Amino acid sequence: MNISYNWLKDYLDFDLTPEETSAALTSLGLETGGVEEVETIKGGLEGLVIGEVLTCADHPDSDHLHVTTVNVGQEEPLQIVCGAPNVAAGQKVVVALVGTKLYQGEESFTIKKSKIRGTESFGRICAEDEIGIGTSHAGIIVLPADAKVGMPAKEYYNVKSDYILEVDITPNRIDGASHYGVARDLEAYLRQNKLKGALTLPSVDDFKIDEPTGAVTVRVENTEACPRYAGRTIRGVKVPERPDWLKEKLTLIGQRPINNVVDITNYVLHSMGHPLHAFDVAHITGGEVIVGTLPEGTKFVTLDEVERTLSDRDLMICNDKEGMCIGGVFGGMKSGVTESTTEVFLESAYFNPTWIRKTARRHGLNTDASFHFERGCDPNDTIYVLKYAAMLIKEIAGGKITGDIQDVYPDPVERPIVKLSYEKVNSLIGKIIDKQTVRSILNNLEMVITEESDDMLTIEIPTYRVDVLRDVDVIEDILRVYGYNNIEIGDNLKSNLSYETPTDKGYDLQNLVSEQLTGSGFNEIMNNSLTKEAYYTDSQVYPASKCVYLLNPLSTDLNVMRQTLIYGGLESIAYNRNRQNPDIRFYEFGNCYFYDAEKKTEGETLKEYSEEYHLGIWLSGSSIDNSWTSANEKSSVFQLKAYVENILARLGIPVSKYDYEQLSNEIFSTAIAIQAKGKGKSLGVLGIVNKKLLKAQDINTEVYFAELNWDALMKEIRKNTITYSEMSKFPAVKRDLALLLDEPVLFDQIEKIAYKAERKLLKEVRLFDVYEGKNLPEGKKSYAVKFVLQDDEKTLNDKQIDAIMQKIQKSLESELGAQLR
């Protein structure tokens, strides 16, 4: 937000330099990004002087150019070629000398000595738009006869300099989004630091009604969306060129002047922080303004000439036939004030911030009005700004104020009451601040102390401070005015013994696993926790009834909290594949959120809500591609399984601690669930993503996905203890078996049966080949499995090895029907 230094001084008498003002505002929490010196006319009219045309003759080689001699106060007149149709001898004009820089919008060019159709020219006689004092290019500027030759144009046009402060307003500080709001905050700083600073609010004491009747009436049909609506009718106005001071103020802060009435509403907005809107009374058919909603699907053309489809949740300002304005957001094409307007209805309202925010997002509109209304304007400032703007319109555009002020305010907003203890002030700030200083700061911030005891204050908060509702908010205000830099760092260091909590351990293990995956070629992604309800509408695994809905969603694509990480990952995969990056290895740590209506308990607001921390892993494309050392290889679900098992092993959960269970649902075409052995507790799931989901994301290749419940994994290893043992000095023995099995049999089953058959000496079971095809009976497949045996105390002999292998073989035969090939 741009704040004019001179405009600020209209309300606050102070002596700080622009740079000191910037530093003061930053210390108050209104961070100022920079200070820029500007002038009311871009370039400051440097190099431009007042001249007198001495002679004017037709150019010998052109039917529209003229050759002039111009006295600019130098020893010799200048010869200037001019193409303006209205140039003539005896005129006083504005001349750009050689070397002068002229501006056209954001572009600039420098006047140089030149030859035009063979005739030398030593400058330019300027039109309005060429020097930035107007928009006309019909001819050159012709000044009054008493204009002094040789006078710098800067002096003639009284060009003033100013400083623009770029103030970054945080969403909670809408009270500082105006010149008076900034001045009000700055005054508190100046008083606290015993510096000069007197704040003046423009007076509306002289406001009066010129005609007792003739007001446009107001009817509010939706007081939820519009708690307060006020209006004032002004008849007999003229909409001529606005005064220079008004145009200059708006231009300096980056606003485009339109006409005197609209400019006044913009001036009051940037002065006082309260949006206004002016309607042409000629378009208020029926003589009544109706504030309400229109039927779903109603078409409405806004000022930008775009036809928009309205929702029945869009607040509209209407006449008795149609909508005139999207309330608090954007005006309509027909209802605005133009040069032909003679009667104005001036609106000043307080709109529900939630309604305005939703409407603005729904239509993709971001206006100055919606910026203020959706953050919360002062409902009790409505009549003041209405009177102030009406007086300015009457002063500048003329007219008469007719009829009573229309003010619909059924439920007045009271000032919030906050109880504040001195003990809490000192505790949170970290320093004992004198009670008188606390009271003084509160008074400077216009917070009224209604009750006071030795240790407690009762305070009324101004309604323009929408961000101050609790005692901690008041303490924050006290601290920012007192000065963060005035809180000393003590000489004593206070500390206590700490120990590693389960949370600390979880963070450490998360970093460990992240490093492990990154080292394996994965990239970490971070997706939005907000997602669209459409993902869960027809889901059995993640039903919509379990979704946590947002009360005020920004859009339908961000209206629920995610229940799973898969959809965000698929969006990321689609994004990368569309940009020629098909080989994907992603992982993400993130929260998932759930709602369970059955857990809802009276008096416990969040009982039905829960969240879990998950780890998602995605594989897609090739694992080896265009390598001179290895053949191309596609990623597979088995690679994903290996990555998952390596993670579990790294966390201290060996294969013997969990089981696999096959499953198939709308998320996976085939998958296995990972469950803690003997507990039935789900640790995660991995598998091949269903093609229907991939098609919805426009992904035309296989995607392998695993989602681990990180919270469940941390609980599983909570009681784990690390033990160390000496490596065996005796050699391991390896034996291979080629097993003929039924197709549905998983290697996991073989592994578990083998470990069950030999618990002490069997160290590893490894699958190194799978064969399915000809020369095998129908419905059969072949597994080649390696068994590693080792005794930590002695070397195994053949008799022991054969006995163990026979035991394993018999177990496999009896439980799985395995046959040796």
Short mmCIF file of N, CA, C and O in Angstrom, two decimals, residues 656-769:
data_model
loop_
_atom_site.label_atom_id
_atom_site.label_comp_id
_atom_site.label_asym_id
_atom_site.label_seq_id
_atom_site.Cartn_x
_atom_site.Cartn_y
_atom_site.Cartn_z
N SER A 656 9.79 -59.81 10.48
CA SER A 656 9.11 -60.71 11.41
C SER A 656 8.07 -59.99 12.27
O SER A 656 7.26 -60.63 12.93
N LYS A 657 8.05 -58.62 12.21
CA LYS A 657 7.13 -57.85 13.07
C LYS A 657 5.84 -57.44 12.36
O LYS A 657 4.98 -56.81 12.95
N TYR A 658 5.73 -57.75 11.05
CA TYR A 658 4.51 -57.33 10.34
C TYR A 658 4.11 -58.38 9.32
O TYR A 658 4.91 -59.22 8.91
N ASP A 659 2.83 -58.32 8.92
CA ASP A 659 2.26 -59.23 7.93
C ASP A 659 1.74 -58.44 6.74
O ASP A 659 1.42 -57.26 6.86
N TYR A 660 1.64 -59.12 5.61
CA TYR A 660 1.01 -58.55 4.43
C TYR A 660 -0.35 -59.19 4.20
O TYR A 660 -0.52 -60.39 4.41
N GLU A 661 -1.30 -58.36 3.79
CA GLU A 661 -2.61 -58.89 3.45
C GLU A 661 -3.05 -58.28 2.12
O GLU A 661 -3.01 -57.06 1.95
N GLN A 662 -3.42 -59.12 1.17
CA GLN A 662 -3.80 -58.63 -0.15
C GLN A 662 -5.12 -57.87 -0.10
O GLN A 662 -6.02 -58.21 0.69
N LEU A 663 -5.23 -56.81 -0.93
CA LEU A 663 -6.48 -56.07 -1.01
C LEU A 663 -6.62 -55.45 -2.39
O LEU A 663 -5.66 -55.34 -3.16
N SER A 664 -7.83 -55.06 -2.73
CA SER A 664 -8.13 -54.39 -3.99
C SER A 664 -9.31 -53.46 -3.74
O SER A 664 -10.31 -53.87 -3.15
N ASN A 665 -9.18 -52.20 -4.17
CA ASN A 665 -10.27 -51.24 -3.99
C ASN A 665 -10.19 -50.19 -5.08
O ASN A 665 -9.45 -50.36 -6.05
N GLU A 666 -10.95 -49.08 -4.94
CA GLU A 666 -10.95 -48.08 -6.01
C GLU A 666 -9.66 -47.29 -6.09
O GLU A 666 -9.39 -46.63 -7.09
N ILE A 667 -8.82 -47.38 -5.06
CA ILE A 667 -7.52 -46.70 -5.08
C ILE A 667 -6.48 -47.55 -5.80
O ILE A 667 -5.69 -47.04 -6.59
N PHE A 668 -6.48 -48.85 -5.52
CA PHE A 668 -5.47 -49.76 -6.08
C PHE A 668 -6.12 -50.84 -6.92
O PHE A 668 -7.16 -51.40 -6.54
N SER A 669 -5.49 -51.18 -8.05
CA SER A 669 -5.94 -52.35 -8.80
C SER A 669 -5.48 -53.61 -8.11
O SER A 669 -6.15 -54.64 -8.12
N THR A 670 -4.31 -53.57 -7.50
CA THR A 670 -3.84 -54.65 -6.65
C THR A 670 -2.90 -54.04 -5.62
O THR A 670 -2.14 -53.11 -5.93
N ALA A 671 -2.97 -54.54 -4.40
CA ALA A 671 -2.17 -53.93 -3.33
C ALA A 671 -2.05 -54.89 -2.16
O ALA A 671 -2.72 -55.93 -2.11
N ILE A 672 -1.17 -54.54 -1.24
CA ILE A 672 -1.04 -55.29 0.01
C ILE A 672 -1.07 -54.31 1.17
O ILE A 672 -0.50 -53.22 1.10
N ALA A 673 -1.79 -54.68 2.21
CA ALA A 673 -1.84 -53.89 3.43
C ALA A 673 -0.76 -54.39 4.37
O ALA A 673 -0.51 -55.60 4.46
N ILE A 674 -0.12 -53.48 5.07
CA ILE A 674 0.94 -53.83 6.03
C ILE A 674 0.36 -53.71 7.42
O ILE A 674 -0.12 -52.63 7.81
N GLN A 675 0.38 -54.80 8.18
CA GLN A 675 -0.23 -54.81 9.50
C GLN A 675 0.76 -55.32 10.54
O GLN A 675 1.54 -56.23 10.27
N ALA A 676 0.72 -54.70 11.72
CA ALA A 676 1.57 -55.14 12.82
C ALA A 676 1.17 -56.55 13.22
O ALA A 676 -0.01 -56.84 13.42
N LYS A 677 2.13 -57.44 13.32
CA LYS A 677 1.86 -58.86 13.59
C LYS A 677 1.21 -59.01 14.97
O LYS A 677 1.68 -58.48 15.96
N GLY A 678 0.12 -59.79 14.98
CA GLY A 678 -0.55 -60.12 16.23
C GLY A 678 -1.44 -59.01 16.76
O GLY A 678 -2.19 -59.22 17.71
N LYS A 679 -1.39 -57.81 16.16
CA LYS A 679 -2.18 -56.68 16.67
C LYS A 679 -3.28 -56.26 15.71
O LYS A 679 -4.26 -55.64 16.11
N GLY A 680 -3.10 -56.59 14.45
CA GLY A 680 -4.08 -56.17 13.45
C GLY A 680 -4.08 -54.68 13.17
O GLY A 680 -4.97 -54.17 12.50
N LYS A 681 -3.09 -53.97 13.70
CA LYS A 681 -3.02 -52.52 13.51
C LYS A 681 -2.40 -52.21 12.16
O LYS A 681 -1.36 -52.75 11.80
N SER A 682 -3.06 -51.32 11.40
CA SER A 682 -2.58 -50.97 10.06
C SER A 682 -1.38 -50.04 10.15
O SER A 682 -1.42 -49.02 10.83
N LEU A 683 -0.31 -50.42 9.45
CA LEU A 683 0.88 -49.59 9.37
C LEU A 683 0.98 -48.85 8.05
O LEU A 683 1.67 -47.84 7.94
N GLY A 684 0.28 -49.37 7.04
CA GLY A 684 0.33 -48.73 5.74
C GLY A 684 -0.20 -49.63 4.65
O GLY A 684 -0.73 -50.71 4.90
N VAL A 685 -0.03 -49.18 3.42
CA VAL A 685 -0.50 -49.93 2.26
C VAL A 685 0.38 -49.58 1.07
O VAL A 685 0.92 -48.48 0.99
N LEU A 686 0.59 -50.54 0.16
CA LEU A 686 1.33 -50.25 -1.06
C LEU A 686 0.76 -51.06 -2.20
O LEU A 686 0.23 -52.16 -1.99
N GLY A 687 0.84 -50.52 -3.42
CA GLY A 687 0.32 -51.26 -4.55
C GLY A 687 0.34 -50.47 -5.84
O GLY A 687 0.99 -49.43 -5.95
N ILE A 688 -0.41 -50.97 -6.82
CA ILE A 688 -0.50 -50.35 -8.14
C ILE A 688 -1.76 -49.51 -8.19
O ILE A 688 -2.87 -50.01 -7.95
N VAL A 689 -1.62 -48.25 -8.51
CA VAL A 689 -2.75 -47.32 -8.51
C VAL A 689 -3.74 -47.70 -9.61
O VAL A 689 -3.36 -48.02 -10.74
N ASN A 690 -5.02 -47.65 -9.26
CA ASN A 690 -6.10 -47.98 -10.18
C ASN A 690 -6.06 -47.08 -11.42
O ASN A 690 -5.86 -45.87 -11.32
N LYS A 691 -6.26 -47.69 -12.60
CA LYS A 691 -6.18 -46.94 -13.85
C LYS A 691 -7.26 -45.86 -13.95
O LYS A 691 -7.09 -44.85 -14.62
N LYS A 692 -8.39 -46.05 -13.27
CA LYS A 692 -9.45 -45.06 -13.30
C LYS A 692 -8.98 -43.75 -12.67
O LYS A 692 -9.27 -42.66 -13.16
N LEU A 693 -8.25 -43.86 -11.56
CA LEU A 693 -7.69 -42.67 -10.91
C LEU A 693 -6.66 -42.00 -11.80
O LEU A 693 -6.60 -40.77 -11.89
N LEU A 694 -5.84 -42.82 -12.46
CA LEU A 694 -4.80 -42.26 -13.33
C LEU A 694 -5.43 -41.54 -14.52
O LEU A 694 -4.97 -40.46 -14.92
N LYS A 695 -6.48 -42.12 -15.07
CA LYS A 695 -7.13 -41.51 -16.22
C LYS A 695 -7.73 -40.16 -15.84
O LYS A 695 -7.70 -39.21 -16.63
N ALA A 696 -8.27 -40.05 -14.63
CA ALA A 696 -8.85 -38.79 -14.17
C ALA A 696 -7.79 -37.68 -14.09
O ALA A 696 -8.10 -36.50 -14.23
N GLN A 697 -6.53 -38.09 -13.88
CA GLN A 697 -5.44 -37.11 -13.82
C GLN A 697 -4.69 -37.02 -15.14
O GLN A 697 -3.65 -36.34 -15.22
N ASP A 698 -5.19 -37.72 -16.17
CA ASP A 698 -4.56 -37.73 -17.49
C ASP A 698 -3.14 -38.31 -17.43
O ASP A 698 -2.22 -37.81 -18.07
N ILE A 699 -2.99 -39.38 -16.65
CA ILE A 699 -1.71 -40.10 -16.56
C ILE A 699 -1.88 -41.43 -17.28
O ILE A 699 -2.74 -42.23 -16.93
N ASN A 700 -1.07 -41.66 -18.29
CA ASN A 700 -1.24 -42.85 -19.13
C ASN A 700 -0.14 -43.89 -18.92
O ASN A 700 0.25 -44.61 -19.84
N THR A 701 0.36 -44.00 -17.71
CA THR A 701 1.37 -45.00 -17.38
C THR A 701 1.12 -45.50 -15.96
O THR A 701 0.36 -44.88 -15.21
N GLU A 702 1.75 -46.62 -15.61
CA GLU A 702 1.56 -47.18 -14.29
C GLU A 702 2.16 -46.26 -13.22
O GLU A 702 3.20 -45.64 -13.42
N VAL A 703 1.47 -46.18 -12.09
CA VAL A 703 1.98 -45.46 -10.93
C VAL A 703 1.90 -46.40 -9.73
O VAL A 703 0.87 -47.04 -9.51
N TYR A 704 2.98 -46.48 -8.97
CA TYR A 704 3.05 -47.35 -7.79
C TYR A 704 3.12 -46.43 -6.57
O TYR A 704 3.91 -45.49 -6.53
N PHE A 705 2.27 -46.73 -5.60
CA PHE A 705 2.11 -45.80 -4.47
C PHE A 705 2.08 -46.56 -3.16
O PHE A 705 1.46 -47.63 -3.06
N ALA A 706 2.74 -46.01 -2.17
CA ALA A 706 2.70 -46.54 -0.81
C ALA A 706 2.39 -45.39 0.14
O ALA A 706 2.89 -44.28 -0.03
N GLU A 707 1.54 -45.68 1.12
CA GLU A 707 1.23 -44.68 2.15
C GLU A 707 1.38 -45.33 3.51
O GLU A 707 0.69 -46.31 3.82
N LEU A 708 2.31 -44.81 4.30
CA LEU A 708 2.58 -45.36 5.63
C LEU A 708 2.04 -44.42 6.69
O LEU A 708 2.18 -43.19 6.58
N ASN A 709 1.43 -44.98 7.70
CA ASN A 709 0.93 -44.20 8.83
C ASN A 709 2.10 -43.96 9.78
O ASN A 709 2.48 -44.83 10.57
N TRP A 710 2.69 -42.77 9.69
CA TRP A 710 3.90 -42.47 10.46
C TRP A 710 3.64 -42.51 11.96
O TRP A 710 4.47 -42.99 12.72
N ASP A 711 2.47 -42.02 12.38
CA ASP A 711 2.14 -42.05 13.81
C ASP A 711 2.09 -43.49 14.32
O ASP A 711 2.58 -43.80 15.41
N ALA A 712 1.48 -44.41 13.52
CA ALA A 712 1.41 -45.82 13.92
C ALA A 712 2.80 -46.45 13.97
O ALA A 712 3.09 -47.26 14.86
N LEU A 713 3.67 -46.09 13.03
CA LEU A 713 5.04 -46.61 13.03
C LEU A 713 5.79 -46.15 14.27
O LEU A 713 6.54 -46.94 14.87
N MET A 714 5.60 -44.89 14.66
CA MET A 714 6.29 -44.38 15.84
C MET A 714 5.81 -45.09 17.12
O MET A 714 6.61 -45.37 18.03
N LYS A 715 4.50 -45.40 17.17
CA LYS A 715 3.98 -46.14 18.32
C LYS A 715 4.55 -47.56 18.34
O LYS A 715 4.83 -48.13 19.40
N GLU A 716 4.72 -48.13 17.17
CA GLU A 716 5.20 -49.51 17.06
C GLU A 716 6.63 -49.64 17.58
O GLU A 716 7.01 -50.67 18.13
N ILE A 717 7.44 -48.61 17.41
CA ILE A 717 8.85 -48.71 17.81
C ILE A 717 9.13 -47.98 19.12
O ILE A 717 10.29 -47.85 19.51
N ARG A 718 8.06 -47.52 19.79
CA ARG A 718 8.26 -46.71 20.99
C ARG A 718 9.05 -47.45 22.06
O ARG A 718 9.87 -46.87 22.77
N LYS A 719 8.80 -48.76 22.19
CA LYS A 719 9.48 -49.54 23.22
C LYS A 719 10.69 -50.29 22.70
O LYS A 719 11.27 -51.12 23.40
N ASN A 720 11.07 -50.02 21.48
CA ASN A 720 12.26 -50.67 20.92
C ASN A 720 13.51 -50.25 21.68
O ASN A 720 13.66 -49.08 22.05
N THR A 721 14.38 -51.19 21.90
CA THR A 721 15.69 -50.89 22.49
C THR A 721 16.78 -51.36 21.55
O THR A 721 16.62 -52.37 20.85
N ILE A 722 17.84 -50.62 21.48
CA ILE A 722 18.94 -50.96 20.58
C ILE A 722 19.90 -51.89 21.31
O ILE A 722 20.37 -51.58 22.41
N THR A 723 20.18 -53.03 20.71
CA THR A 723 21.16 -53.98 21.27
C THR A 723 22.28 -54.20 20.26
O THR A 723 22.07 -54.07 19.05
N TYR A 724 23.42 -54.54 20.79
CA TYR A 724 24.59 -54.76 19.93
C TYR A 724 25.10 -56.17 20.16
O TYR A 724 25.10 -56.68 21.29
N SER A 725 25.55 -56.82 19.11
CA SER A 725 26.12 -58.17 19.23
C SER A 725 27.32 -58.31 18.30
O SER A 725 27.38 -57.64 17.26
N GLU A 726 28.24 -59.15 18.69
CA GLU A 726 29.45 -59.34 17.90
C GLU A 726 29.12 -60.11 16.62
O GLU A 726 28.29 -61.01 16.61
N MET A 727 29.76 -59.73 15.54
CA MET A 727 29.56 -60.43 14.28
C MET A 727 30.12 -61.84 14.39
O MET A 727 31.16 -62.07 15.03
N SER A 728 29.40 -62.75 13.77
CA SER A 728 29.82 -64.15 13.85
C SER A 728 31.17 -64.37 13.17
O SER A 728 31.44 -63.80 12.11
N LYS A 729 32.00 -65.22 13.79
CA LYS A 729 33.30 -65.56 13.22
C LYS A 729 33.20 -66.76 12.29
O LYS A 729 34.17 -67.13 11.63
N PHE A 730 32.02 -67.36 12.27
CA PHE A 730 31.86 -68.62 11.53
C PHE A 730 31.11 -68.35 10.22
O PHE A 730 30.23 -67.49 10.16
N PRO A 731 31.47 -69.10 9.17
CA PRO A 731 30.92 -68.81 7.84
C PRO A 731 29.44 -69.13 7.73
O PRO A 731 28.93 -70.02 8.38
N ALA A 732 28.76 -68.35 6.85
CA ALA A 732 27.36 -68.62 6.54
C ALA A 732 27.28 -69.64 5.41
O ALA A 732 28.20 -69.75 4.58
N VAL A 733 26.18 -70.35 5.39
CA VAL A 733 25.96 -71.37 4.36
C VAL A 733 24.72 -70.98 3.56
O VAL A 733 23.70 -70.57 4.14
N LYS A 734 24.78 -71.11 2.23
CA LYS A 734 23.66 -70.75 1.38
C LYS A 734 23.13 -71.98 0.67
O LYS A 734 23.90 -72.79 0.14
N ARG A 735 21.83 -72.12 0.65
CA ARG A 735 21.18 -73.22 -0.05
C ARG A 735 20.02 -72.65 -0.87
O ARG A 735 19.29 -71.77 -0.41
N ASP A 736 19.83 -73.18 -2.08
CA ASP A 736 18.77 -72.72 -2.97
C ASP A 736 17.73 -73.81 -3.17
O ASP A 736 18.07 -75.00 -3.25
N LEU A 737 16.49 -73.37 -3.25
CA LEU A 737 15.39 -74.29 -3.57
C LEU A 737 14.58 -73.69 -4.72
O LEU A 737 14.25 -72.50 -4.71
N ALA A 738 14.26 -74.50 -5.74
CA ALA A 738 13.35 -74.12 -6.81
C ALA A 738 12.01 -74.74 -6.49
O ALA A 738 11.86 -75.98 -6.53
N LEU A 739 11.02 -73.91 -6.17
CA LEU A 739 9.74 -74.39 -5.66
C LEU A 739 8.63 -74.15 -6.68
O LEU A 739 8.50 -73.05 -7.23
N LEU A 740 7.85 -75.20 -6.91
CA LEU A 740 6.68 -75.10 -7.77
C LEU A 740 5.46 -74.85 -6.88
O LEU A 740 5.15 -75.65 -6.00
N LEU A 741 4.77 -73.70 -7.12
CA LEU A 741 3.70 -73.27 -6.22
C LEU A 741 2.47 -72.83 -7.02
O LEU A 741 2.56 -72.56 -8.23
N ASP A 742 1.35 -72.74 -6.32
CA ASP A 742 0.16 -72.19 -6.94
C ASP A 742 0.35 -70.69 -7.18
O ASP A 742 1.03 -70.00 -6.41
N GLU A 743 -0.24 -70.18 -8.26
CA GLU A 743 -0.05 -68.78 -8.64
C GLU A 743 -0.40 -67.78 -7.54
O GLU A 743 0.28 -66.77 -7.38
N PRO A 744 -1.43 -67.98 -6.74
CA PRO A 744 -1.78 -66.97 -5.72
C PRO A 744 -0.79 -66.86 -4.57
O PRO A 744 -0.85 -65.91 -3.79
N VAL A 745 0.14 -67.83 -4.42
CA VAL A 745 1.06 -67.83 -3.29
C VAL A 745 2.06 -66.67 -3.40
O VAL A 745 2.64 -66.44 -4.46
N LEU A 746 2.23 -65.95 -2.29
CA LEU A 746 3.16 -64.82 -2.25
C LEU A 746 4.48 -65.26 -1.62
O LEU A 746 4.53 -66.17 -0.78
N PHE A 747 5.53 -64.58 -2.00
CA PHE A 747 6.83 -64.86 -1.40
C PHE A 747 6.79 -64.61 0.10
O PHE A 747 7.46 -65.28 0.88
N ASP A 748 6.00 -63.64 0.52
CA ASP A 748 5.88 -63.32 1.94
C ASP A 748 5.46 -64.55 2.75
O ASP A 748 5.95 -64.77 3.87
N GLN A 749 4.60 -65.39 2.16
CA GLN A 749 4.16 -66.61 2.86
C GLN A 749 5.32 -67.59 3.01
O GLN A 749 5.48 -68.22 4.06
N ILE A 750 6.10 -67.74 1.95
CA ILE A 750 7.28 -68.62 2.01
C ILE A 750 8.23 -68.15 3.09
O ILE A 750 8.74 -68.93 3.91
N GLU A 751 8.47 -66.86 3.13
CA GLU A 751 9.40 -66.27 4.09
C GLU A 751 8.96 -66.55 5.52
O GLU A 751 9.75 -66.99 6.36
N LYS A 752 7.69 -66.32 5.80
CA LYS A 752 7.19 -66.50 7.16
C LYS A 752 7.24 -67.96 7.59
O LYS A 752 7.59 -68.29 8.74
N ILE A 753 6.87 -68.88 6.68
CA ILE A 753 6.90 -70.32 7.00
C ILE A 753 8.33 -70.79 7.26
O ILE A 753 8.60 -71.57 8.18
N ALA A 754 9.28 -70.28 6.48
CA ALA A 754 10.68 -70.68 6.65
C ALA A 754 11.21 -70.22 8.01
O ALA A 754 11.85 -71.00 8.74
N TYR A 755 10.93 -68.97 8.38
CA TYR A 755 11.40 -68.47 9.67
C TYR A 755 10.72 -69.20 10.83
O TYR A 755 11.31 -69.38 11.90
N LYS A 756 9.49 -69.59 10.61
CA LYS A 756 8.78 -70.34 11.64
C LYS A 756 9.39 -71.73 11.82
O LYS A 756 9.49 -72.24 12.94
N ALA A 757 9.83 -72.33 10.71
CA ALA A 757 10.42 -73.68 10.76
C ALA A 757 11.80 -73.67 11.41
O ALA A 757 12.18 -74.62 12.11
N GLU A 758 12.57 -72.62 11.18
CA GLU A 758 13.91 -72.54 11.78
C GLU A 758 14.12 -71.13 12.32
O GLU A 758 14.39 -70.18 11.59
N ARG A 759 13.97 -70.98 13.64
CA ARG A 759 14.01 -69.66 14.25
C ARG A 759 15.42 -69.21 14.60
O ARG A 759 15.68 -68.00 14.65
N LYS A 760 16.36 -70.15 14.84
CA LYS A 760 17.66 -69.79 15.38
C LYS A 760 18.72 -69.59 14.30
O LYS A 760 19.42 -68.57 14.28
N LEU A 761 18.83 -70.53 13.40
CA LEU A 761 19.98 -70.52 12.48
C LEU A 761 19.66 -69.91 11.11
O LEU A 761 20.58 -69.60 10.35
N LEU A 762 18.38 -69.76 10.76
CA LEU A 762 18.04 -69.16 9.47
C LEU A 762 18.16 -67.64 9.58
O LEU A 762 17.41 -66.98 10.30
N LYS A 763 19.09 -67.05 8.84
CA LYS A 763 19.37 -65.63 8.93
C LYS A 763 18.71 -64.80 7.84
O LYS A 763 18.39 -63.64 8.02
N GLU A 764 18.49 -65.42 6.67
CA GLU A 764 17.94 -64.63 5.56
C GLU A 764 17.24 -65.56 4.58
O GLU A 764 17.69 -66.69 4.32
N VAL A 765 16.13 -65.07 4.02
CA VAL A 765 15.41 -65.76 2.95
C VAL A 765 15.27 -64.76 1.80
O VAL A 765 14.72 -63.68 1.99
N ARG A 766 15.78 -65.13 0.61
CA ARG A 766 15.84 -64.17 -0.49
C ARG A 766 15.28 -64.80 -1.76
O ARG A 766 15.66 -65.91 -2.13
N LEU A 767 14.38 -64.08 -2.42
CA LEU A 767 13.83 -64.51 -3.71
C LEU A 767 14.71 -63.96 -4.83
O LEU A 767 14.93 -62.76 -4.90
N PHE A 768 15.24 -64.88 -5.69
CA PHE A 768 16.11 -64.37 -6.74
C PHE A 768 15.61 -64.69 -8.14
O PHE A 768 16.20 -64.27 -9.13
N ASP A 769 14.48 -65.43 -8.26
CA ASP A 769 13.95 -65.65 -9.59
C ASP A 769 12.49 -66.10 -9.49
O ASP A 769 12.11 -66.84 -8.57
#
